[in-house]
Amino acid sequence: MLFGRTTLSKFVIEQTRGQHSELGALLIDVAAAVKSISALVGKGALSGFSGYAAATNVQGEAQKKIDVLANEAILRHCEWGGQLAGMASEELEAPYRIPDDYPRGRYLLVFDPLDGSSNSDVNVSVGSIFSILARSTAGEAQKADFLRPGLEQVAAGYAIYGPATMLVLTVGSGTHGFTLDRESGNFILTHPDIRVPVETREFAINTSNERFWEPPVQRYVAECKAGRSGIRGADFNMRWIASMVAEVHRILMRGGIFMYPKDHKDPAKPGRLRLLYEANPMAMLIEQAGGAASTGRGRILEVAPEALHQRVPVILGSREEVERLERYHHEYDTGADRPFVSPLFAERSLFRD
Ligand code: AHG
Ligand code: MN
Ligand code: MN
């Protein structure tokens, strides 16, 4: 019986009562947008929107028709309410200007309308990711208003379109999960106060990039793969879904670590994932659930953005594992992980012939 359970509307109204009621209204519009996207994605090939759109986006990536539609869904659902100063999206080169017909507020909505869209035509989970920042005053947002560190986010979340559609949200006091009841159309609070399990033996990384990783990541993954016979003394499992939402969701549910680290595959890109609308919202959700999120050399939420579509290395999940990776980066940067070679004598080894 679902009557009496906490709906998303009730939750956000309670959490944002008083001075933040505009934030509550905005979150309810975001929820309406992701319900529309869920309905569209859930039709699969029946929607008639499989395959690629004509364009490539600002990042030179081929846009799928569903990327374009999901972007439209969020713009249309959220532009009218008077809470926003502007929006920015993975699919738009410049910030989206709120049309003059609508009032403007002080919040900024930044989003990845469809994450993991390479999976959309193969019926594997995809999602939407969003981050909300606040300006001190209402009015039209300029590009610089969006370039704020993730620590300043007032809310963040994602929707996952899997066997069930879920919305996972933080407004700065814990990470909470809602499941869409498709009959009533309500998001129902099913996972209050999610905590990332501390003990983990599961890692996620695209190992086809192994030769491009930095040595500390190669070291960490080699140790995981060595399992019980190596220094970790335990067998690890590996998963790679290629939808960040699905990986982060799994980590929130059962622990683990997700890495899209710095690599030298393309020297122009210091990582694959985008800071403002992928790394920052996921970092806030993971930290609010007791996990950690790092570039390998510092907290993601402290990175000062320089560009709207800036990329960043991402290592997030169970705290102990993220801290181990930070230590490996530090040992690599200081040379502590390399054997001592005396300038006077050759490297000493018992096994040298
Ligand atoms: P998007 O579909 O929004 O471009 O994001 C895809 C991202 C992320 O979801 C995933 O972790 C990663 O790209 C997958 O990358 P690979 O294709 O290199 O595995
Ligand atoms: Mn994405
Ligand atoms: Mn996307």
Coordinates of C-alpha atoms and ligand atoms in Angstrom, one line a residue:
M1 CA 0.0 0.0 0.0
L2 CA 1.6 3.2 -1.1
F3 CA -0.7 5.7 0.6
G4 CA 1.1 7.6 3.3
R5 CA 4.5 7.0 1.9
T6 CA 6.8 10.0 1.3
T7 CA 6.5 11.3 -2.3
L8 CA 9.3 13.3 -3.8
S9 CA 7.1 16.4 -3.7
K10 CA 6.5 16.0 0.1
F11 CA 10.2 15.4 0.7
V12 CA 11.4 18.4 -1.2
I13 CA 8.8 20.7 0.3
E14 CA 9.8 19.6 3.8
Q15 CA 13.5 19.8 3.1
T16 CA 13.4 23.2 1.4
R17 CA 10.6 24.9 3.5
G18 CA 11.0 28.6 4.1
Q19 CA 13.8 30.5 2.3
H20 CA 14.5 27.6 -0.1
S21 CA 11.0 27.0 -1.4
E22 CA 12.0 28.1 -4.9
L23 CA 14.6 25.3 -4.9
G24 CA 11.8 22.9 -4.0
A25 CA 9.7 24.1 -6.9
L26 CA 12.7 23.7 -9.2
L27 CA 13.4 20.2 -8.1
I28 CA 9.8 19.2 -8.8
D29 CA 10.2 20.5 -12.3
V30 CA 13.4 18.5 -12.7
A31 CA 11.4 15.5 -11.5
A32 CA 8.7 16.2 -14.1
A33 CA 11.4 16.4 -16.8
V34 CA 13.0 13.1 -15.9
K35 CA 9.6 11.4 -15.8
S36 CA 9.1 12.5 -19.4
I37 CA 12.6 11.2 -20.3
S38 CA 11.9 7.9 -18.5
A39 CA 8.7 7.4 -20.5
L40 CA 10.5 8.1 -23.8
V41 CA 13.5 5.9 -23.0
G42 CA 11.2 3.2 -21.7
K43 CA 9.6 2.9 -25.2
G44 CA 12.9 1.7 -26.6
A45 CA 12.8 1.2 -30.4
L46 CA 9.0 1.9 -30.3
S47 CA 9.7 5.5 -29.7
G48 CA 11.0 5.9 -33.2
F49 CA 14.0 7.8 -31.9
S50 CA 16.8 5.3 -32.1
G51 CA 20.1 6.2 -33.7
Y52 CA 22.1 9.3 -34.3
A53 CA 21.0 12.9 -34.9
A54 CA 22.6 14.8 -37.7
A55 CA 24.7 17.0 -35.5
T56 CA 27.7 16.5 -33.2
N57 CA 27.8 18.4 -29.9
V58 CA 30.3 21.0 -28.7
Q59 CA 32.6 18.2 -27.5
G60 CA 32.8 16.7 -31.0
E61 CA 30.7 13.7 -29.9
A62 CA 28.0 12.3 -32.2
Q63 CA 24.6 13.3 -30.7
K64 CA 21.9 10.6 -30.5
K65 CA 18.3 11.6 -31.3
I66 CA 17.5 10.7 -27.7
D67 CA 20.3 13.1 -26.4
V68 CA 18.7 16.0 -28.2
L69 CA 15.2 15.1 -27.0
A70 CA 16.2 14.6 -23.4
N71 CA 17.9 18.0 -23.5
E72 CA 14.7 19.6 -24.9
A73 CA 12.7 17.9 -22.1
I74 CA 14.8 19.4 -19.4
L75 CA 14.8 22.9 -21.0
R76 CA 11.1 23.0 -21.5
H77 CA 10.1 21.6 -18.1
C78 CA 12.4 23.9 -16.2
E79 CA 12.6 27.3 -18.0
W80 CA 9.2 28.7 -17.1
G81 CA 9.0 28.6 -13.3
G82 CA 10.9 31.7 -12.4
Q83 CA 13.5 30.0 -10.3
L84 CA 16.3 30.0 -12.8
A85 CA 18.9 32.5 -13.9
G86 CA 20.1 30.2 -16.6
M87 CA 20.9 26.6 -17.6
A88 CA 23.9 24.8 -19.1
S89 CA 23.9 21.4 -20.7
E90 CA 26.4 18.9 -22.2
E91 CA 24.5 19.3 -25.4
L92 CA 24.8 23.1 -25.7
E93 CA 28.0 25.0 -26.3
A94 CA 26.9 28.1 -24.4
P95 CA 24.6 28.6 -21.4
Y96 CA 20.9 28.6 -22.2
R97 CA 19.2 31.9 -21.9
I98 CA 15.8 31.9 -20.1
P99 CA 13.3 33.3 -22.6
D100 CA 12.2 36.9 -21.9
D101 CA 8.5 35.7 -21.5
Y102 CA 9.5 34.1 -18.2
P103 CA 10.6 35.5 -14.9
R104 CA 14.2 34.9 -13.7
G105 CA 15.3 33.6 -10.4
R106 CA 18.7 33.0 -8.8
Y107 CA 19.3 29.3 -9.4
L108 CA 21.5 27.7 -12.1
L109 CA 20.7 24.3 -13.5
V110 CA 23.6 22.4 -15.1
F111 CA 22.9 18.9 -16.6
D112 CA 23.9 15.9 -18.7
P113 CA 20.5 15.2 -20.2
L114 CA 21.3 11.6 -21.1
D115 CA 24.3 9.9 -19.6
G116 CA 25.6 6.7 -21.1
S117 CA 23.8 7.3 -24.4
S118 CA 26.1 4.8 -26.2
N119 CA 23.9 2.3 -24.3
S120 CA 20.6 3.7 -25.4
D121 CA 20.2 1.5 -28.5
V122 CA 21.2 -1.7 -26.6
N123 CA 18.6 -1.5 -23.9
V124 CA 21.2 -1.0 -21.1
S125 CA 20.6 1.5 -18.2
V126 CA 21.1 5.2 -19.0
G127 CA 20.4 8.3 -16.9
S128 CA 20.3 12.1 -16.4
I129 CA 22.6 14.0 -14.1
F130 CA 22.0 17.5 -12.7
S131 CA 23.7 20.0 -10.5
I132 CA 22.1 23.2 -9.0
L133 CA 24.1 26.3 -8.0
A134 CA 22.8 29.6 -6.6
R135 CA 23.7 33.2 -7.4
S136 CA 23.3 35.7 -4.7
T137 CA 20.8 37.7 -6.7
A138 CA 18.1 37.0 -9.4
G139 CA 18.8 37.9 -13.0
E140 CA 20.3 36.6 -16.2
A141 CA 23.2 34.3 -15.7
Q142 CA 26.6 34.9 -17.4
K143 CA 29.0 32.1 -18.2
A144 CA 31.2 33.0 -15.2
D145 CA 28.3 32.4 -12.9
F146 CA 28.5 28.7 -13.8
L147 CA 32.2 28.4 -13.1
R148 CA 31.9 27.7 -9.4
P149 CA 33.5 24.8 -7.4
G150 CA 31.3 21.8 -6.7
L151 CA 31.4 22.6 -3.0
E152 CA 28.9 25.5 -3.7
Q153 CA 26.3 23.2 -5.2
V154 CA 23.0 23.5 -3.3
A155 CA 21.5 20.3 -4.7
A156 CA 22.6 17.5 -7.0
G157 CA 21.1 14.3 -8.3
Y158 CA 20.6 11.8 -11.1
A159 CA 17.8 9.8 -12.6
I160 CA 18.5 6.2 -13.6
Y161 CA 16.4 4.6 -16.3
G162 CA 16.9 1.0 -15.6
P163 CA 14.4 -1.9 -14.9
A164 CA 13.0 0.6 -12.4
T165 CA 13.4 4.4 -12.8
M166 CA 14.9 6.0 -9.8
L167 CA 15.8 9.6 -8.8
V168 CA 18.7 9.9 -6.3
L169 CA 19.0 13.3 -4.7
T170 CA 20.9 15.5 -2.2
V171 CA 20.0 18.9 -1.0
G172 CA 23.1 18.9 1.3
S173 CA 21.8 16.7 4.1
G174 CA 22.2 13.1 3.0
T175 CA 21.6 11.2 -0.2
H176 CA 18.1 9.8 -0.7
G177 CA 16.6 7.5 -3.4
F178 CA 13.1 7.6 -4.8
T179 CA 11.6 4.9 -7.0
L180 CA 9.1 5.8 -9.7
D181 CA 5.7 4.1 -9.2
R182 CA 4.7 4.0 -12.9
E183 CA 1.0 3.5 -12.1
S184 CA 0.6 6.6 -10.0
G185 CA 3.4 8.7 -11.6
N186 CA 4.9 9.4 -8.2
F187 CA 8.5 9.1 -7.1
I188 CA 8.3 7.4 -3.7
L189 CA 11.1 7.6 -1.1
T190 CA 12.4 4.0 -1.0
H191 CA 16.1 4.5 -0.1
P192 CA 16.3 7.2 2.7
D193 CA 19.8 8.2 3.8
I194 CA 21.9 5.9 1.5
R195 CA 25.4 5.1 2.9
V196 CA 28.2 3.8 0.6
P197 CA 29.2 0.4 2.2
V198 CA 32.8 0.8 3.5
E199 CA 34.0 -2.7 2.7
T200 CA 34.4 -3.2 -1.0
R201 CA 35.9 -5.7 -3.4
E202 CA 34.6 -4.4 -6.7
F203 CA 36.2 -1.9 -9.1
A204 CA 34.9 -0.3 -12.3
I205 CA 37.2 1.0 -15.0
N206 CA 37.5 0.8 -18.8
T207 CA 40.6 -1.4 -18.9
S208 CA 40.9 -1.0 -22.7
N209 CA 42.6 2.3 -21.7
E210 CA 45.1 0.6 -19.4
R211 CA 48.2 1.5 -21.5
F212 CA 47.3 5.2 -21.3
W213 CA 46.8 5.3 -17.5
E214 CA 49.3 6.8 -15.1
P215 CA 51.4 4.4 -13.1
P216 CA 49.5 4.8 -9.8
V217 CA 46.2 3.6 -11.4
Q218 CA 48.0 0.8 -13.2
R219 CA 49.5 -0.2 -9.8
Y220 CA 46.1 -0.1 -8.1
V221 CA 44.3 -2.2 -10.8
A222 CA 47.2 -4.7 -11.0
E223 CA 46.9 -5.3 -7.3
C224 CA 43.1 -5.8 -7.5
K225 CA 43.6 -8.2 -10.4
A226 CA 46.3 -10.1 -8.4
G227 CA 43.5 -10.8 -5.9
R228 CA 44.2 -13.2 -3.0
S229 CA 47.7 -14.0 -4.4
G230 CA 48.8 -10.3 -4.2
I231 CA 49.3 -7.7 -1.6
R232 CA 45.5 -7.0 -1.2
G233 CA 45.1 -10.6 0.0
A234 CA 41.5 -10.7 -1.4
D235 CA 39.9 -11.4 -4.7
F236 CA 38.2 -8.4 -6.5
N237 CA 35.4 -8.3 -9.0
M238 CA 35.2 -5.9 -11.9
R239 CA 32.2 -4.2 -13.6
W240 CA 32.0 -1.8 -16.5
I241 CA 28.6 -0.6 -17.8
A242 CA 29.8 2.5 -19.6
S243 CA 26.9 4.5 -18.0
M244 CA 28.3 6.6 -15.1
V245 CA 24.9 6.7 -13.5
A246 CA 24.6 3.0 -13.4
E247 CA 28.1 2.6 -11.9
V248 CA 27.5 5.3 -9.3
H249 CA 24.1 3.8 -8.5
R250 CA 25.7 0.3 -8.0
I251 CA 28.3 1.9 -5.7
L252 CA 25.6 3.7 -3.6
M253 CA 23.8 0.4 -3.3
R254 CA 26.6 -2.1 -2.6
G255 CA 29.9 -0.3 -2.5
G256 CA 32.9 -0.3 -4.8
I257 CA 35.1 2.2 -6.7
F258 CA 34.6 3.9 -10.1
M259 CA 37.5 5.3 -12.0
Y260 CA 37.7 7.4 -15.2
P261 CA 41.3 8.6 -14.4
K262 CA 43.6 10.9 -16.2
D263 CA 45.2 9.2 -19.2
H264 CA 47.4 10.3 -22.1
K265 CA 45.1 8.8 -24.9
D266 CA 44.3 12.4 -26.0
P267 CA 46.7 14.9 -24.5
A268 CA 44.0 17.6 -25.0
K269 CA 41.7 15.9 -22.5
P270 CA 42.7 15.5 -18.9
G271 CA 40.1 12.8 -18.3
R272 CA 36.8 11.8 -20.0
L273 CA 34.1 13.1 -17.7
R274 CA 32.9 16.6 -17.4
L275 CA 33.4 18.5 -14.2
L276 CA 30.3 20.6 -14.0
Y277 CA 27.5 18.2 -14.9
E278 CA 29.0 14.7 -14.3
A279 CA 31.8 14.8 -11.7
N280 CA 30.5 17.5 -9.4
P281 CA 27.0 16.2 -8.9
M282 CA 28.2 12.6 -8.5
A283 CA 30.9 13.8 -6.1
M284 CA 28.3 15.6 -3.9
L285 CA 26.0 12.5 -3.9
I286 CA 28.8 10.2 -3.0
E287 CA 30.3 12.4 -0.3
Q288 CA 26.8 13.0 1.2
A289 CA 26.5 9.2 1.4
G290 CA 29.8 8.9 3.3
G291 CA 32.0 8.0 0.3
A292 CA 34.8 10.0 -1.3
A293 CA 35.4 11.6 -4.7
S294 CA 38.8 12.6 -5.9
T295 CA 40.8 13.5 -9.0
G296 CA 43.6 11.3 -7.5
R297 CA 45.3 14.5 -6.4
G298 CA 42.6 16.3 -4.6
R299 CA 38.9 16.5 -3.8
I300 CA 36.7 16.9 -6.9
L301 CA 34.4 19.4 -5.2
E302 CA 37.3 21.8 -4.6
V303 CA 38.4 22.0 -8.3
A304 CA 38.0 25.6 -9.6
P305 CA 36.3 25.3 -13.0
E306 CA 37.8 27.3 -15.9
A307 CA 35.4 26.2 -18.7
L308 CA 31.8 25.0 -19.0
H309 CA 32.7 21.7 -20.6
Q310 CA 36.0 21.1 -18.7
R311 CA 37.0 17.5 -18.2
V312 CA 38.4 16.1 -15.0
P313 CA 39.8 12.8 -13.7
V314 CA 37.3 10.9 -11.6
I315 CA 37.9 8.4 -8.8
L316 CA 34.9 7.9 -6.5
G317 CA 33.3 5.4 -4.2
S318 CA 34.2 3.7 -0.9
R319 CA 36.3 6.0 1.1
E320 CA 39.2 3.6 1.9
E321 CA 39.8 2.7 -1.7
V322 CA 39.7 6.3 -2.9
E323 CA 42.2 7.2 -0.2
R324 CA 44.5 4.3 -1.2
L325 CA 44.4 5.7 -4.8
E326 CA 45.2 9.2 -3.6
R327 CA 48.2 7.7 -1.6
Y328 CA 49.4 5.9 -4.8
H329 CA 49.3 9.2 -6.7
H330 CA 51.2 10.9 -4.0
E331 CA 53.8 8.2 -3.8
Y332 CA 54.2 8.4 -7.6
D333 CA 54.5 12.2 -7.6
T334 CA 57.1 12.2 -4.9
G335 CA 59.0 9.2 -6.3
A336 CA 58.4 7.1 -3.1
D337 CA 57.0 4.2 -5.2
R338 CA 60.2 3.8 -7.2
P339 CA 63.2 1.8 -6.0
F340 CA 66.1 3.8 -4.6
V341 CA 69.0 4.2 -7.0
S342 CA 72.2 5.5 -5.5
P343 CA 74.1 8.0 -7.7
L344 CA 77.3 6.3 -6.6
F345 CA 76.3 2.6 -6.9
A346 CA 73.9 0.9 -9.3
E347 CA 70.5 -0.3 -8.0
R348 CA 71.1 -3.1 -5.6
S349 CA 69.3 -6.4 -6.1
L350 CA 69.8 -9.9 -4.8
F351 CA 68.7 -11.2 -8.1
R352 CA 71.0 -9.3 -10.4
D353 CA 73.4 -11.4 -12.4
Ligands
AHG1 P1 27.7 10.6 -22.2 O1 26.9 9.5 -22.7 O2 26.9 11.7 -21.4 O3 28.7 11.2 -23.2 O4 28.6 10.0 -21.0 C1 29.2 8.8 -21.1 C2 30.3 8.7 -20.1 C3 29.9 7.9 -18.8 O5 28.6 7.6 -18.7 C4 30.7 6.7 -18.9 O6 31.3 6.4 -17.6 C5 31.8 6.9 -19.9 O7 31.4 8.0 -20.7 C6 32.0 5.7 -20.8 O8 33.1 5.8 -21.5 P2 33.7 4.7 -22.4 O9 32.9 4.7 -23.7 O10 35.2 5.2 -22.6 O11 33.7 3.4 -21.7
MN2 MN 27.5 11.6 -19.4
MN3 MN 25.2 12.8 -22.1

